[in-house]
PDB file of C-alpha atoms in Angstrom:
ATOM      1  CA  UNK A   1       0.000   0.000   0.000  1.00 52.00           C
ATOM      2  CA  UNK A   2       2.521   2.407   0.943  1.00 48.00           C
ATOM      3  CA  UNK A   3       4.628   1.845  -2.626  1.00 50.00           C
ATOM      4  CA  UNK A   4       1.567   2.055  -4.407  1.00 50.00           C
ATOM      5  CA  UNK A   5       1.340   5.552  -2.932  1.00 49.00           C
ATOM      6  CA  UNK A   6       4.768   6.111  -3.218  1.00 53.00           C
ATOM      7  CA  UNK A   7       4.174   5.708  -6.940  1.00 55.00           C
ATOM      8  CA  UNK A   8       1.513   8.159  -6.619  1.00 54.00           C
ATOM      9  CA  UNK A   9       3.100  11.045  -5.324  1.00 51.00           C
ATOM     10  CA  UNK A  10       5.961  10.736  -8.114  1.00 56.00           C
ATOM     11  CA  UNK A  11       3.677  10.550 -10.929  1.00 57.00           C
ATOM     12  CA  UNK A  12       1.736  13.887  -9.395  1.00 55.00           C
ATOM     13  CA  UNK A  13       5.180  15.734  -8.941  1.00 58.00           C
ATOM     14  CA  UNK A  14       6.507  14.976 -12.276  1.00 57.00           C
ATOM     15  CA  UNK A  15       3.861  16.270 -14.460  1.00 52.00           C
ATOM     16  CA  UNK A  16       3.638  19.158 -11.879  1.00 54.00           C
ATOM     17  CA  UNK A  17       7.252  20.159 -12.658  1.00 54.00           C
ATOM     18  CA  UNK A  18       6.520  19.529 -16.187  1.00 56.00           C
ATOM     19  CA  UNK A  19       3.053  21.977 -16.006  1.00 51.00           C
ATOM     20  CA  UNK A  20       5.701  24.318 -14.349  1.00 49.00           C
ATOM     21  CA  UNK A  21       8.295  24.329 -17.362  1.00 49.00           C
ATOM     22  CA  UNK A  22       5.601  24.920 -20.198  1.00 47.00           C
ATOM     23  CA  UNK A  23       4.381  27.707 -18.028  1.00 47.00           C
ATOM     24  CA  UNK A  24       7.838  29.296 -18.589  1.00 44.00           C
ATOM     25  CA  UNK A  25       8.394  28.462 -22.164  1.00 40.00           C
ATOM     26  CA  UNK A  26       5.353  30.364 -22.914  1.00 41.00           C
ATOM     27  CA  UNK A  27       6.414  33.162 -21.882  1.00 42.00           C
ATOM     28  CA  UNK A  28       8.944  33.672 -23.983  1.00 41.00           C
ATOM     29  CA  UNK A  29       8.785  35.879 -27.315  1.00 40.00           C
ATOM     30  CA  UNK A  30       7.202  33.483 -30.357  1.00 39.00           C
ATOM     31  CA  UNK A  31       8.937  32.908 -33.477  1.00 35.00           C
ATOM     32  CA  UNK A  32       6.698  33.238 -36.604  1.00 37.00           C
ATOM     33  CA  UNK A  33       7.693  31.716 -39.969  1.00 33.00           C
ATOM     34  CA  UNK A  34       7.532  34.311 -42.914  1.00 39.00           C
ATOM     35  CA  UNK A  35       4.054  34.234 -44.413  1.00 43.00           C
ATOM     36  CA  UNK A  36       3.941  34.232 -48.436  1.00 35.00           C
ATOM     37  CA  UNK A  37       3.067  37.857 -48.797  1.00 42.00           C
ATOM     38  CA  UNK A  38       6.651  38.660 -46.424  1.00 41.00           C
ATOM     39  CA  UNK A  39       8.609  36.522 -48.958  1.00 34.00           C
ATOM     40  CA  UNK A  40       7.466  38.506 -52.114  1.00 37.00           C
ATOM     41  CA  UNK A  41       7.806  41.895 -50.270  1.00 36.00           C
ATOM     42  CA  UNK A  42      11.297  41.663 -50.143  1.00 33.00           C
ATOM     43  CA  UNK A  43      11.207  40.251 -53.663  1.00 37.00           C
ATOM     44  CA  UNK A  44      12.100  36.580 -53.657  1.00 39.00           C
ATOM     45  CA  UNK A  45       9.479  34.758 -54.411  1.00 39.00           C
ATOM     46  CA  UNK A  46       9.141  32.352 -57.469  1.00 45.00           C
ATOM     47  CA  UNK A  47      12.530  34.126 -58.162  1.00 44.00           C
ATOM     48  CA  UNK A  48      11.578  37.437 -59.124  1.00 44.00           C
ATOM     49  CA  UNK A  49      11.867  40.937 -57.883  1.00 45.00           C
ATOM     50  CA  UNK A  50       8.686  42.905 -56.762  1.00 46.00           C
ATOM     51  CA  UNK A  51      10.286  45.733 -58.388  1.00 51.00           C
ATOM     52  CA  UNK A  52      10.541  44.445 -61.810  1.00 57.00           C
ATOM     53  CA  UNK A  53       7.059  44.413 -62.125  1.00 62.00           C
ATOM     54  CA  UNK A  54       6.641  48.801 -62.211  1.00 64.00           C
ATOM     55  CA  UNK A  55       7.231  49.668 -65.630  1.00 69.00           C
ATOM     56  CA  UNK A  56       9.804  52.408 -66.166  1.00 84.00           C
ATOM     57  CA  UNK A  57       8.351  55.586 -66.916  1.00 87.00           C
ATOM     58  CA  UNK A  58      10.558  58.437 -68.544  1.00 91.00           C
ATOM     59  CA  UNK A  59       9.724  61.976 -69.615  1.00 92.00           C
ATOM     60  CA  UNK A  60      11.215  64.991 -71.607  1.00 94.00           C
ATOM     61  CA  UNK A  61      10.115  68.119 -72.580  1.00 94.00           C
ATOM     62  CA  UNK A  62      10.007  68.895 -76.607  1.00 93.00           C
ATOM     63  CA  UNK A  63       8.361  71.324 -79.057  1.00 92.00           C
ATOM     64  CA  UNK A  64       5.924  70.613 -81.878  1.00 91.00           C
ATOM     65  CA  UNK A  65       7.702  71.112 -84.874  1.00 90.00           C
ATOM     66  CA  UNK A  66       5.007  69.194 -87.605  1.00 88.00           C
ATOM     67  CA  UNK A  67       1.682  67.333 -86.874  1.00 84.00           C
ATOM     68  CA  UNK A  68      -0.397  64.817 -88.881  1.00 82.00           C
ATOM     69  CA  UNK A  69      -3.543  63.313 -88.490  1.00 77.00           C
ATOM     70  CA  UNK A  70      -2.733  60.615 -85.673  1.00 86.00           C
ATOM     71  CA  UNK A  71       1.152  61.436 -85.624  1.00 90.00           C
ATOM     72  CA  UNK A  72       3.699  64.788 -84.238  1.00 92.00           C
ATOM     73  CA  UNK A  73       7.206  65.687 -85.025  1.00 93.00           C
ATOM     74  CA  UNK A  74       8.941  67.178 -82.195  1.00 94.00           C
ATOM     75  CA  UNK A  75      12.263  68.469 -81.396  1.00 94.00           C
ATOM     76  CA  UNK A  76      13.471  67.843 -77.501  1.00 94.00           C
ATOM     77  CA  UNK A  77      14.007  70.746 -75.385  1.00 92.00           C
ATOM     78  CA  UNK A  78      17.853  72.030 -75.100  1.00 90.00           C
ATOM     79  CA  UNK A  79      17.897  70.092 -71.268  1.00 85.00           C
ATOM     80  CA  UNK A  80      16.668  66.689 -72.676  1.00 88.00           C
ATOM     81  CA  UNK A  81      18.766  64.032 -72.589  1.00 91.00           C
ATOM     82  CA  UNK A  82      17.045  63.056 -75.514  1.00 93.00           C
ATOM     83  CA  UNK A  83      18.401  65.334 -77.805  1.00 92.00           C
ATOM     84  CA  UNK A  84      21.708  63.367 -77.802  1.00 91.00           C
ATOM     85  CA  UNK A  85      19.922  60.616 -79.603  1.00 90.00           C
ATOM     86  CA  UNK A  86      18.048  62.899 -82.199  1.00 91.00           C
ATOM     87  CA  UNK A  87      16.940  66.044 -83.192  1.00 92.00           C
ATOM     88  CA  UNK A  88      13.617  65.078 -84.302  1.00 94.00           C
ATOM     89  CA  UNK A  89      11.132  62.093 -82.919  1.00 95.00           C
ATOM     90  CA  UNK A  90       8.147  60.282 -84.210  1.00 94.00           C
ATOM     91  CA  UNK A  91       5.373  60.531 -81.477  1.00 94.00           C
ATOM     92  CA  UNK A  92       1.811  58.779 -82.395  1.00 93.00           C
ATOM     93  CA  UNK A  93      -0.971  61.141 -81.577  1.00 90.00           C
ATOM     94  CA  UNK A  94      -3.163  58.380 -80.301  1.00 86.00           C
ATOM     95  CA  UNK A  95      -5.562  60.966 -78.191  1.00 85.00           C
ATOM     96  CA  UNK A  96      -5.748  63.029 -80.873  1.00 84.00           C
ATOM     97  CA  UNK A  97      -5.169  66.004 -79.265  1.00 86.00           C
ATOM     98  CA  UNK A  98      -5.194  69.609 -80.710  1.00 83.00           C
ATOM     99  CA  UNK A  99      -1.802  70.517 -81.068  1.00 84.00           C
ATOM    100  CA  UNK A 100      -0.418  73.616 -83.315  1.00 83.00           C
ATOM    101  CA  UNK A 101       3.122  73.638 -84.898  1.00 84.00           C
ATOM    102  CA  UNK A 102       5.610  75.414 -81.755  1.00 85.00           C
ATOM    103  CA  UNK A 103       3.537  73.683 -79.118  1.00 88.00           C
ATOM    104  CA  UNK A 104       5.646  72.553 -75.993  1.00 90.00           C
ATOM    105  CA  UNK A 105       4.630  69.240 -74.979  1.00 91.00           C
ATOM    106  CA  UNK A 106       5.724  66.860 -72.177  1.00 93.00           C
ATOM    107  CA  UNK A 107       6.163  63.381 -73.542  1.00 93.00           C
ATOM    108  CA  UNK A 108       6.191  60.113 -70.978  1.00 93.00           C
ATOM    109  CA  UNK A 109       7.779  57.043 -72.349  1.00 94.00           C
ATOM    110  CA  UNK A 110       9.168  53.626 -71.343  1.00 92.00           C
ATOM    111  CA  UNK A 111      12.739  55.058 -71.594  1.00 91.00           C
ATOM    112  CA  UNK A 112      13.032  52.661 -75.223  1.00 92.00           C
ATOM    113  CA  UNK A 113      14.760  55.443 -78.136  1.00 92.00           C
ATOM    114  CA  UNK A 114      14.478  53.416 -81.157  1.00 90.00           C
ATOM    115  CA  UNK A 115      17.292  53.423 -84.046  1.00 87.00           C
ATOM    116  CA  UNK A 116      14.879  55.271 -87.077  1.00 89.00           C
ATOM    117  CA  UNK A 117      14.875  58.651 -88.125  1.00 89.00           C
ATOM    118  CA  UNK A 118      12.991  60.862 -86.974  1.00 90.00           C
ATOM    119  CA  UNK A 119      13.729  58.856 -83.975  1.00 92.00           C
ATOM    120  CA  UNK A 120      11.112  56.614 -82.272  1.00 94.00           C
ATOM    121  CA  UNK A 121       9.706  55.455 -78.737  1.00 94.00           C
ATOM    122  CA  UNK A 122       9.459  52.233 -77.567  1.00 92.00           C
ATOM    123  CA  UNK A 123       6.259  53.180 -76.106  1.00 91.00           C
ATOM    124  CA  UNK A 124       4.772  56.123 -75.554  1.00 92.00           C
ATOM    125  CA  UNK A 125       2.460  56.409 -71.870  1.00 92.00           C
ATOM    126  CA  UNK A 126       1.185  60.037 -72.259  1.00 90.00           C
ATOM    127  CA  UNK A 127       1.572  63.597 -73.820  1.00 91.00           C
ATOM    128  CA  UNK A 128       0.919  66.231 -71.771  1.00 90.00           C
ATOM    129  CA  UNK A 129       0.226  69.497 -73.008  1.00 87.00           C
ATOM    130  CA  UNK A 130       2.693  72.480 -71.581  1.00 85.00           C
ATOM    131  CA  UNK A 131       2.041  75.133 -73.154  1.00 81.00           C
ATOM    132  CA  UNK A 132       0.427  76.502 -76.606  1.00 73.00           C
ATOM    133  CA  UNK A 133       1.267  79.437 -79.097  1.00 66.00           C
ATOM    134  CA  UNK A 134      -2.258  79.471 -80.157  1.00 53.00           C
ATOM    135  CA  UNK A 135      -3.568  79.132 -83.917  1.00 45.00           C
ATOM    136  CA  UNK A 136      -2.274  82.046 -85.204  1.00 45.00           C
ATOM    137  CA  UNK A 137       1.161  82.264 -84.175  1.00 46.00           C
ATOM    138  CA  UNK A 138       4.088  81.350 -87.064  1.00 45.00           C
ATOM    139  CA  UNK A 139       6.489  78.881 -86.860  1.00 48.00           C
ATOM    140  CA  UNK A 140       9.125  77.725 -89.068  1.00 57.00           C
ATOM    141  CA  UNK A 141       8.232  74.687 -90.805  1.00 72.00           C
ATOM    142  CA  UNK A 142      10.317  71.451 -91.144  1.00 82.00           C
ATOM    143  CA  UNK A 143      12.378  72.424 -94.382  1.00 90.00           C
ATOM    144  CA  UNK A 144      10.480  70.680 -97.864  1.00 91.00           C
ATOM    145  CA  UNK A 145      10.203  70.891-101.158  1.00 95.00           C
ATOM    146  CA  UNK A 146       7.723  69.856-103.614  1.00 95.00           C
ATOM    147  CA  UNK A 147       9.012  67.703-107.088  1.00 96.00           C
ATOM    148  CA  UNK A 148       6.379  66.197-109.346  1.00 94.00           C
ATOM    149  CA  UNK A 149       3.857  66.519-106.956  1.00 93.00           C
ATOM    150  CA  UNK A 150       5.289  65.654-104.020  1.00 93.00           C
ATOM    151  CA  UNK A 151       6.328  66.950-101.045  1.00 93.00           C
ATOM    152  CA  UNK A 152      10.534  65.708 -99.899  1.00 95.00           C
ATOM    153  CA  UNK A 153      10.957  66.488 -95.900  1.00 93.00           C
ATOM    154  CA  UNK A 154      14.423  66.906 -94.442  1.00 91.00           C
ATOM    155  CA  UNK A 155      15.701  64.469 -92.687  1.00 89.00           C
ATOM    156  CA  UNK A 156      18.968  66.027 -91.655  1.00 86.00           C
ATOM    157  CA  UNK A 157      21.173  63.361 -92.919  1.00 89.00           C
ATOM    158  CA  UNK A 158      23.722  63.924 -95.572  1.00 92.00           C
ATOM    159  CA  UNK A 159      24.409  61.856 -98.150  1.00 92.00           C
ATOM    160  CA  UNK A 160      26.267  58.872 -98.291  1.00 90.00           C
ATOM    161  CA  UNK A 161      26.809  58.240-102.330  1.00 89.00           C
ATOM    162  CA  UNK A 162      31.036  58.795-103.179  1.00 85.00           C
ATOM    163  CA  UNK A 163      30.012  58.726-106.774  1.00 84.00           C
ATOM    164  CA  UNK A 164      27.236  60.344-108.510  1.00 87.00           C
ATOM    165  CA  UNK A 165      26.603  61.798-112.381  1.00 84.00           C
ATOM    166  CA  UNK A 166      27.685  64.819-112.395  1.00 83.00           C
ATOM    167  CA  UNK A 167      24.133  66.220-114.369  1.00 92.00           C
ATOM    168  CA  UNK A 168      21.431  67.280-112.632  1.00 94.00           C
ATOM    169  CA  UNK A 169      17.923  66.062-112.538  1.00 95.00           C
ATOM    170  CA  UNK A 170      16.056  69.212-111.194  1.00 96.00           C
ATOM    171  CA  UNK A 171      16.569  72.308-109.562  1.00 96.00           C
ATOM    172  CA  UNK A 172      14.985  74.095-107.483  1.00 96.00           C
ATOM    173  CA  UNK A 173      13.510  77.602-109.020  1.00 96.00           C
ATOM    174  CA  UNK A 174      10.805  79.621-106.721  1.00 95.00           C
ATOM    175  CA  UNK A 175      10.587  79.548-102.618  1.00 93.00           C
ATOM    176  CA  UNK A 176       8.007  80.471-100.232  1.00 90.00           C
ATOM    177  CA  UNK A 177       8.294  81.593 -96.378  1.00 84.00           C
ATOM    178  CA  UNK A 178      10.116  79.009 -94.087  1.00 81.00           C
ATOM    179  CA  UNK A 179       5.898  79.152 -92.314  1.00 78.00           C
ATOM    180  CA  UNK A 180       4.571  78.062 -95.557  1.00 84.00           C
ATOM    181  CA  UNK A 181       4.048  74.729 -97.326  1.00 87.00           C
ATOM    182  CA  UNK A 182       5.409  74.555-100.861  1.00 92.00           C
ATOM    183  CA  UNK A 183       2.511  74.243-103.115  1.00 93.00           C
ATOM    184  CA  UNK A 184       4.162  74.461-107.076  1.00 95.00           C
ATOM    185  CA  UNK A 185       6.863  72.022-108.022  1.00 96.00           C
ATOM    186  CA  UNK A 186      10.631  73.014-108.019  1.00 97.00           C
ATOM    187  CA  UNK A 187       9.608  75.302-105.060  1.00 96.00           C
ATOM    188  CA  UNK A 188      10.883  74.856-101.246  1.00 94.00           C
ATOM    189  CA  UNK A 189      10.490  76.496 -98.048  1.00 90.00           C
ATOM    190  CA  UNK A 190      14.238  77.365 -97.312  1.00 90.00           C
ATOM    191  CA  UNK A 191      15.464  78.610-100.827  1.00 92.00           C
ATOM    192  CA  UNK A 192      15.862  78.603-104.465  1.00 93.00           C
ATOM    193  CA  UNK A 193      18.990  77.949-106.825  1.00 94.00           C
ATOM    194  CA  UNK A 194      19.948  74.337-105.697  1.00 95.00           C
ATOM    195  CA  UNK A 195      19.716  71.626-107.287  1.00 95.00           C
ATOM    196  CA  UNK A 196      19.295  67.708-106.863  1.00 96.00           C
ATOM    197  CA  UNK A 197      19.338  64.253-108.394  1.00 95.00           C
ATOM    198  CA  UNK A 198      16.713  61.361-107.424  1.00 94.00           C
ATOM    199  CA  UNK A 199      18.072  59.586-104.333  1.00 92.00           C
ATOM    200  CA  UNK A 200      16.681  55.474-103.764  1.00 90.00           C
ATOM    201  CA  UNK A 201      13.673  54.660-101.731  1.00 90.00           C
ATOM    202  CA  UNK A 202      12.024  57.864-102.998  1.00 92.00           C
ATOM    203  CA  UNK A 203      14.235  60.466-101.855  1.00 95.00           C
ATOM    204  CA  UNK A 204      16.007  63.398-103.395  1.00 95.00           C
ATOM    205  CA  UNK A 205      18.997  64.457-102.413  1.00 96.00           C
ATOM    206  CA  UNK A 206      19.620  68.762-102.491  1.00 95.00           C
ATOM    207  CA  UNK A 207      23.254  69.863-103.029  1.00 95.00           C
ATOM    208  CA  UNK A 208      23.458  72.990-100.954  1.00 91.00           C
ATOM    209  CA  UNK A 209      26.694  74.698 -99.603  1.00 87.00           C
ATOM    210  CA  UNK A 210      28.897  72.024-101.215  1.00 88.00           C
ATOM    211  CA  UNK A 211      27.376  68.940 -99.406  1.00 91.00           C
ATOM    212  CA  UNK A 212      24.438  66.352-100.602  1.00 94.00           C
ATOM    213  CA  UNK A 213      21.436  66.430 -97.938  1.00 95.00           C
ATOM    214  CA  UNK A 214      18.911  63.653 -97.986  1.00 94.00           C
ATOM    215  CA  UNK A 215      15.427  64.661 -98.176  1.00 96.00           C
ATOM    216  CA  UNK A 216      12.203  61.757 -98.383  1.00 94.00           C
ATOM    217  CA  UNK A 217       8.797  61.845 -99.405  1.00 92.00           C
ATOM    218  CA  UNK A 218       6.610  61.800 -96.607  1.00 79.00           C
ATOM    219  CA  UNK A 219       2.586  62.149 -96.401  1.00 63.00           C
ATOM    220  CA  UNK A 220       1.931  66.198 -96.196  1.00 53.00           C
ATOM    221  CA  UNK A 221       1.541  67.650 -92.581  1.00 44.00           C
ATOM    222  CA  UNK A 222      -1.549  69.444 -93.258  1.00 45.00           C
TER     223      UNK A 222
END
């Protein structure tokens, strides 16, 4: 009887001093396992970066310098990094908004410059009007001249060809105001007295102050 109860009293003490030890485990801080959502904030999950998935968004400041019916032509502001890619960029005009030639425009982009002339964007977020001259305000045109019909753009490239014929095919006879849009053939907006062969791919090419330019045929601004 007595090492029956014996037995008795050890069995109570021992899972009293084991009640007594989880009491004081508890009472420590608990650690918690990172939940999903932790593991993508700091960009590991299914091996990517959180941070890859904001697009980049770039912007620049650049004037209007020709328009077309869903299209612009603009020229980057002096302080655009832009300009050291090109003078002139291709913007679609997908909003259609009413823009006059020497509009300043602010232009948001996925930082993408293409290799084209004018220059292109890899993909254009917004434009954002600045500020506007108003309709009746005059602005020098993109230089152009008009041959058979057609109206040859600038593209501000010289040409390329070592040897040519020495005849020419045309030259250029009236002009009109560097505003205006050349509407008789053999007439520009810059000047009169130069003269030019047929280039490839529908161009012309102008021989002015002893160098070839390169001008193309493009759809007419207005």
């Amino acid at each position: 009887m007595k090492k029956k109860l014996y037995c008795i009293v050890c069995l109570c003490s021992l899972v009293l001093i084991m009640l007594c030890a989880c009491g004081k485990k508890e009472q420590g801080n608990p650690i918690r396992l990172p939940d999903k959502e932790d593991i993508v904030s700091i960009g590991v999950s299914d091996g990517e970066n959180s941070a890859d998935n904001i697009p980049l968004m770039i912007t620049f400041q650049a004037s209007v310098i020709e328009k077309n019916n869903d299209s612009i032509i603009v020229k980057p502001e002096d302080s655009s990094l832009e300009l050291a890619s090109a003078d002139k960029f291709y913007i679609p005009n997908v909003e259609n908004l009413e823009l006059q030639i020497g509009d300043l425009v602010e232009i948001s982009y996925n930082g993408e410059i293409m290799e084209s002339y004018p220059a292109q964007l890899g993909e254009v977020y917004k434009i954002t009007v600045i500020d506007q001259t108003g309709a009746d305000a005059m602005w020098d045109r993109i230089p152009m001249v008009r041959v058979n019909g057609k109206l040859y753009y600038d593209t501000g490239r010289e040409s390329t060809v070592s040897e040519r014929c020495g005849n020419m095919d045309g030259k250029i006879t009236s002009t009109v105001d560097g505003t205006e849009i050349p509407t008789e053939d053999n007439q520009s907006n810059f000047g009169s007295g130069f003269g030019y062969q047929y280039g490839t791919n529908d161009t012309i090419e102008i021989y002015m102050n002893e160098k070839w330019f390169v001008f193309e045929c493009r759809e007419e601004s207005e």
